Amino acid sequence: MKNHSHEPVTIAVVGSGYVGLVASACFAEIGHRVICVDNDEAKVRTLQAGGIPIHEDYLPELLNQHRGGRLEFTTDLRNAAQTAQAIFIAVGTPQSRTGSADLSFVDAVASEIARSIDSYKVIVEKSTVPVYTNEWIRRVIERNGVPKDLFDVASNPEFLREGTAVVDFLHPDRIVVGAATDRASALLKQIYEPLTSGEYYRGDNRIPGPRTESELPPLLLTSTKAAEIIKHASNAFLATKISFINVVANICEAAGADVEEVAKGIGLDSRIGNKFLRAGVGYGGSCFPKDVAAFRNVAELVGVDFGLLHEVEKINEDQIHRFFQKVRSALWTFRGKKIGVLGLAFKGGTDDIRESPAIEIVKKLLSEGCIVSAYDPAAEARTKELIPAGAQMRYVDSPYAAAQDADALLILNDWSEFAELDLAKLHYTLRYPIIIDGRNLYDPTTMTEHGFTYLSVGRPGLSQPVDPISVFHEPRKRDKA
Ligand code: UDX
């Protein structure tokens, strides 16, 4: 029998957003032929002409290398679906008004695939979707008259992070494949074979990352429902971890302890792990807020009380208010104050401002009458679409320009360059040497030594720690104060 394991697969990827575009480039990188489909004609023309719509490390290199060779872009879903052996659905699943995922794009694509195919296909959901979506896709395709034996629907969730998406894809912690038939799982295993066999990591021109020939990524085969739940549960758990450390940070702040020390102490327990324990202004982005809400909604639909996720969301919202209060405590009044802002994207390393805590804080500053000078290495253009430059809002091209004559400087995301500032120059540039750091990028002692009033999250700062003895003996007096 012929061994298919190393044979390239022809893949259609529907959707050229963060997930679809990165998946397309990476499937081409590991040797497959990829047809990336989008119904946005302008976007497809841009991609065909060599444009790159998102800021993502290694993506320009991969697109330049494979475009016109193993990778093509088209608006023709019908032709792509007919040509491909596997069709990945990577369209958006935005949050609806109720918090559930809006699956109308997935539904529309599934119907169109059904109207197009005339030979066996594996249809793979890669978008983050609630449990039962797989089942729905199968029903939609059958309703459109496709016989059962002409297709399988599989689930292959994607765990990539923005900013490190290419490395996350090519060097994954795990690959999850939810499939109900051997035929479907065999094709998905074949697609990921260059990674799971180590072939890709032996190559000379591979994108560097944590995986090596001796540290191969595991491929976990599950039911389709388990795969869907794995994706939601992973994101909800990570968001919970962040909200948890943020509350611990607030306790540290009140008690006069340093959350960085506490996080290190917790994280050294291998059962807990040290990742995603960075306290700050809260999580944002296109995934965590949406997926926590969607998972909560799934729980509700199946009659399970997941109040924990309500708390996770509430803590995340409160964290922004607490930070804003900290700014207020340092500045007293806001009207007419000049504030330097470092960071607009929801985290460093990306130009994405969706659900960005930084944007919310900037909007609040503007509504309070501040004059904001903002710098972000990648997110300026996207922010300008939302908050145009004007008398109150200025965009500048360096951290020092943001700090120029400012009454205070706020650090709102974690670009690495924000952690490497020339402190003497910064001190000289600011009108008042006040830094309020929502990402704990600096050591408080160093900052004090450099003459700054430095406030961060969950670490001793300006405010006096609560004296537990007085709290214990005189609770009423404190309440009144
Ligand atoms: C996330 C998941 O990590 C990824 O697996 C999934 O596929 C998509 O959602 P992403 O949204 O790109 O990825 O960003 P991530 O790096 O996970 O950060 C999310 C948010 O949490 C950011 O706002 C970040 O600043 C914040 N965060 C992260 C913290 O506040 N503290 C931490 O310790 C880690």
PDB file of N, CA, C and O in Angstrom, residues 156-184:
ATOM      1  N   ASN A 156     -10.375  21.393  14.346  1.00  0.00           N
ATOM      2  CA  ASN A 156      -8.925  21.513  14.565  1.00  0.00           C
ATOM      3  C   ASN A 156      -8.646  22.924  15.073  1.00  0.00           C
ATOM      4  O   ASN A 156      -8.213  23.798  14.344  1.00  0.00           O
ATOM      5  N   PRO A 157      -8.941  23.126  16.377  1.00  0.00           N
ATOM      6  CA  PRO A 157      -8.810  24.495  16.912  1.00  0.00           C
ATOM      7  C   PRO A 157      -7.386  25.012  16.844  1.00  0.00           C
ATOM      8  O   PRO A 157      -6.425  24.237  16.867  1.00  0.00           O
ATOM      9  N   GLU A 158      -7.285  26.326  16.794  1.00  0.00           N
ATOM     10  CA  GLU A 158      -5.997  26.985  16.660  1.00  0.00           C
ATOM     11  C   GLU A 158      -5.681  27.731  17.956  1.00  0.00           C
ATOM     12  O   GLU A 158      -6.531  28.417  18.486  1.00  0.00           O
ATOM     13  N   PHE A 159      -4.449  27.589  18.431  1.00  0.00           N
ATOM     14  CA  PHE A 159      -4.105  28.210  19.716  1.00  0.00           C
ATOM     15  C   PHE A 159      -3.098  29.340  19.560  1.00  0.00           C
ATOM     16  O   PHE A 159      -2.417  29.708  20.513  1.00  0.00           O
ATOM     17  N   LEU A 160      -2.941  29.867  18.351  1.00  0.00           N
ATOM     18  CA  LEU A 160      -1.888  30.864  18.146  1.00  0.00           C
ATOM     19  C   LEU A 160      -2.202  32.199  18.822  1.00  0.00           C
ATOM     20  O   LEU A 160      -3.360  32.582  18.981  1.00  0.00           O
ATOM     21  N   ARG A 161      -1.117  32.846  19.253  1.00  0.00           N
ATOM     22  CA  ARG A 161      -1.240  34.186  19.857  1.00  0.00           C
ATOM     23  C   ARG A 161      -0.827  35.222  18.833  1.00  0.00           C
ATOM     24  O   ARG A 161       0.097  34.992  18.048  1.00  0.00           O
ATOM     25  N   GLU A 162      -1.489  36.353  18.860  1.00  0.00           N
ATOM     26  CA  GLU A 162      -1.093  37.419  17.946  1.00  0.00           C
ATOM     27  C   GLU A 162       0.310  37.883  18.302  1.00  0.00           C
ATOM     28  O   GLU A 162       0.686  37.945  19.470  1.00  0.00           O
ATOM     29  N   GLY A 163       1.066  38.227  17.276  1.00  0.00           N
ATOM     30  CA  GLY A 163       2.445  38.683  17.508  1.00  0.00           C
ATOM     31  C   GLY A 163       3.442  37.533  17.390  1.00  0.00           C
ATOM     32  O   GLY A 163       4.524  37.703  16.860  1.00  0.00           O
ATOM     33  N   THR A 164       3.034  36.347  17.882  1.00  0.00           N
ATOM     34  CA  THR A 164       3.930  35.182  17.770  1.00  0.00           C
ATOM     35  C   THR A 164       3.206  34.057  17.030  1.00  0.00           C
ATOM     36  O   THR A 164       3.501  32.878  17.230  1.00  0.00           O
ATOM     37  N   ALA A 165       2.246  34.447  16.184  1.00  0.00           N
ATOM     38  CA  ALA A 165       1.344  33.472  15.579  1.00  0.00           C
ATOM     39  C   ALA A 165       2.062  32.426  14.725  1.00  0.00           C
ATOM     40  O   ALA A 165       1.743  31.240  14.780  1.00  0.00           O
ATOM     41  N   VAL A 166       3.053  32.873  13.942  1.00  0.00           N
ATOM     42  CA  VAL A 166       3.730  31.941  13.037  1.00  0.00           C
ATOM     43  C   VAL A 166       4.519  30.904  13.847  1.00  0.00           C
ATOM     44  O   VAL A 166       4.437  29.691  13.587  1.00  0.00           O
ATOM     45  N   VAL A 167       5.239  31.374  14.850  1.00  0.00           N
ATOM     46  CA  VAL A 167       6.016  30.447  15.694  1.00  0.00           C
ATOM     47  C   VAL A 167       5.060  29.525  16.457  1.00  0.00           C
ATOM     48  O   VAL A 167       5.293  28.319  16.557  1.00  0.00           O
ATOM     49  N   ASP A 168       3.970  30.084  16.973  1.00  0.00           N
ATOM     50  CA  ASP A 168       2.998  29.249  17.694  1.00  0.00           C
ATOM     51  C   ASP A 168       2.429  28.151  16.789  1.00  0.00           C
ATOM     52  O   ASP A 168       2.200  27.028  17.219  1.00  0.00           O
ATOM     53  N   PHE A 169       2.209  28.499  15.524  1.00  0.00           N
ATOM     54  CA  PHE A 169       1.634  27.523  14.593  1.00  0.00           C
ATOM     55  C   PHE A 169       2.640  26.423  14.259  1.00  0.00           C
ATOM     56  O   PHE A 169       2.299  25.243  14.240  1.00  0.00           O
ATOM     57  N   LEU A 170       3.863  26.828  13.992  1.00  0.00           N
ATOM     58  CA  LEU A 170       4.863  25.860  13.526  1.00  0.00           C
ATOM     59  C   LEU A 170       5.546  25.104  14.673  1.00  0.00           C
ATOM     60  O   LEU A 170       6.163  24.063  14.459  1.00  0.00           O
ATOM     61  N   HIS A 171       5.448  25.669  15.881  1.00  0.00           N
ATOM     62  CA  HIS A 171       6.059  25.019  17.055  1.00  0.00           C
ATOM     63  C   HIS A 171       4.997  24.901  18.153  1.00  0.00           C
ATOM     64  O   HIS A 171       5.160  25.437  19.247  1.00  0.00           O
ATOM     65  N   PRO A 172       3.923  24.193  17.878  1.00  0.00           N
ATOM     66  CA  PRO A 172       2.794  24.209  18.835  1.00  0.00           C
ATOM     67  C   PRO A 172       3.057  23.371  20.085  1.00  0.00           C
ATOM     68  O   PRO A 172       3.836  22.419  20.042  1.00  0.00           O
ATOM     69  N   ASP A 173       2.403  23.759  21.200  1.00  0.00           N
ATOM     70  CA  ASP A 173       2.425  22.918  22.401  1.00  0.00           C
ATOM     71  C   ASP A 173       1.748  21.585  22.088  1.00  0.00           C
ATOM     72  O   ASP A 173       2.177  20.546  22.541  1.00  0.00           O
ATOM     73  N   ARG A 174       0.640  21.687  21.358  1.00  0.00           N
ATOM     74  CA  ARG A 174      -0.093  20.482  20.947  1.00  0.00           C
ATOM     75  C   ARG A 174      -0.933  20.823  19.735  1.00  0.00           C
ATOM     76  O   ARG A 174      -1.257  21.989  19.482  1.00  0.00           O
ATOM     77  N   ILE A 175      -1.266  19.744  18.987  1.00  0.00           N
ATOM     78  CA  ILE A 175      -2.199  19.890  17.862  1.00  0.00           C
ATOM     79  C   ILE A 175      -3.434  19.077  18.254  1.00  0.00           C
ATOM     80  O   ILE A 175      -3.305  17.902  18.610  1.00  0.00           O
ATOM     81  N   VAL A 176      -4.592  19.718  18.237  1.00  0.00           N
ATOM     82  CA  VAL A 176      -5.812  19.006  18.619  1.00  0.00           C
ATOM     83  C   VAL A 176      -6.637  18.723  17.363  1.00  0.00           C
ATOM     84  O   VAL A 176      -6.937  19.633  16.597  1.00  0.00           O
ATOM     85  N   VAL A 177      -6.953  17.451  17.166  1.00  0.00           N
ATOM     86  CA  VAL A 177      -7.777  17.070  16.024  1.00  0.00           C
ATOM     87  C   VAL A 177      -9.007  16.332  16.543  1.00  0.00           C
ATOM     88  O   VAL A 177      -8.885  15.269  17.158  1.00  0.00           O
ATOM     89  N   GLY A 178     -10.171  16.916  16.308  1.00  0.00           N
ATOM     90  CA  GLY A 178     -11.424  16.252  16.672  1.00  0.00           C
ATOM     91  C   GLY A 178     -12.044  15.693  15.415  1.00  0.00           C
ATOM     92  O   GLY A 178     -12.385  16.454  14.511  1.00  0.00           O
ATOM     93  N   ALA A 179     -12.138  14.377  15.335  1.00  0.00           N
ATOM     94  CA  ALA A 179     -12.680  13.778  14.112  1.00  0.00           C
ATOM     95  C   ALA A 179     -13.487  12.537  14.466  1.00  0.00           C
ATOM     96  O   ALA A 179     -13.145  11.815  15.397  1.00  0.00           O
ATOM     97  N   ALA A 180     -14.560  12.312  13.683  1.00  0.00           N
ATOM     98  CA  ALA A 180     -15.427  11.169  13.983  1.00  0.00           C
ATOM     99  C   ALA A 180     -15.110   9.956  13.122  1.00  0.00           C
ATOM    100  O   ALA A 180     -15.565   8.857  13.407  1.00  0.00           O
ATOM    101  N   THR A 181     -14.335  10.144  12.044  1.00  0.00           N
ATOM    102  CA  THR A 181     -14.028   8.986  11.186  1.00  0.00           C
ATOM    103  C   THR A 181     -12.514   8.857  10.981  1.00  0.00           C
ATOM    104  O   THR A 181     -11.779   9.849  11.074  1.00  0.00           O
ATOM    105  N   ASP A 182     -12.078   7.641  10.693  1.00  0.00           N
ATOM    106  CA  ASP A 182     -10.643   7.402  10.447  1.00  0.00           C
ATOM    107  C   ASP A 182     -10.185   8.149   9.201  1.00  0.00           C
ATOM    108  O   ASP A 182      -9.056   8.615   9.128  1.00  0.00           O
ATOM    109  N   ARG A 183     -11.083   8.245   8.234  1.00  0.00           N
ATOM    110  CA  ARG A 183     -10.724   8.898   6.968  1.00  0.00           C
ATOM    111  C   ARG A 183     -10.359  10.371   7.221  1.00  0.00           C
ATOM    112  O   ARG A 183      -9.357  10.874   6.717  1.00  0.00           O
ATOM    113  N   ALA A 184     -11.165  11.028   8.039  1.00  0.00           N
ATOM    114  CA  ALA A 184     -10.914  12.449   8.327  1.00  0.00           C
ATOM    115  C   ALA A 184      -9.661  12.603   9.177  1.00  0.00           C
ATOM    116  O   ALA A 184      -8.800  13.452   8.888  1.00  0.00           O
TER     117      ALA A 184
END
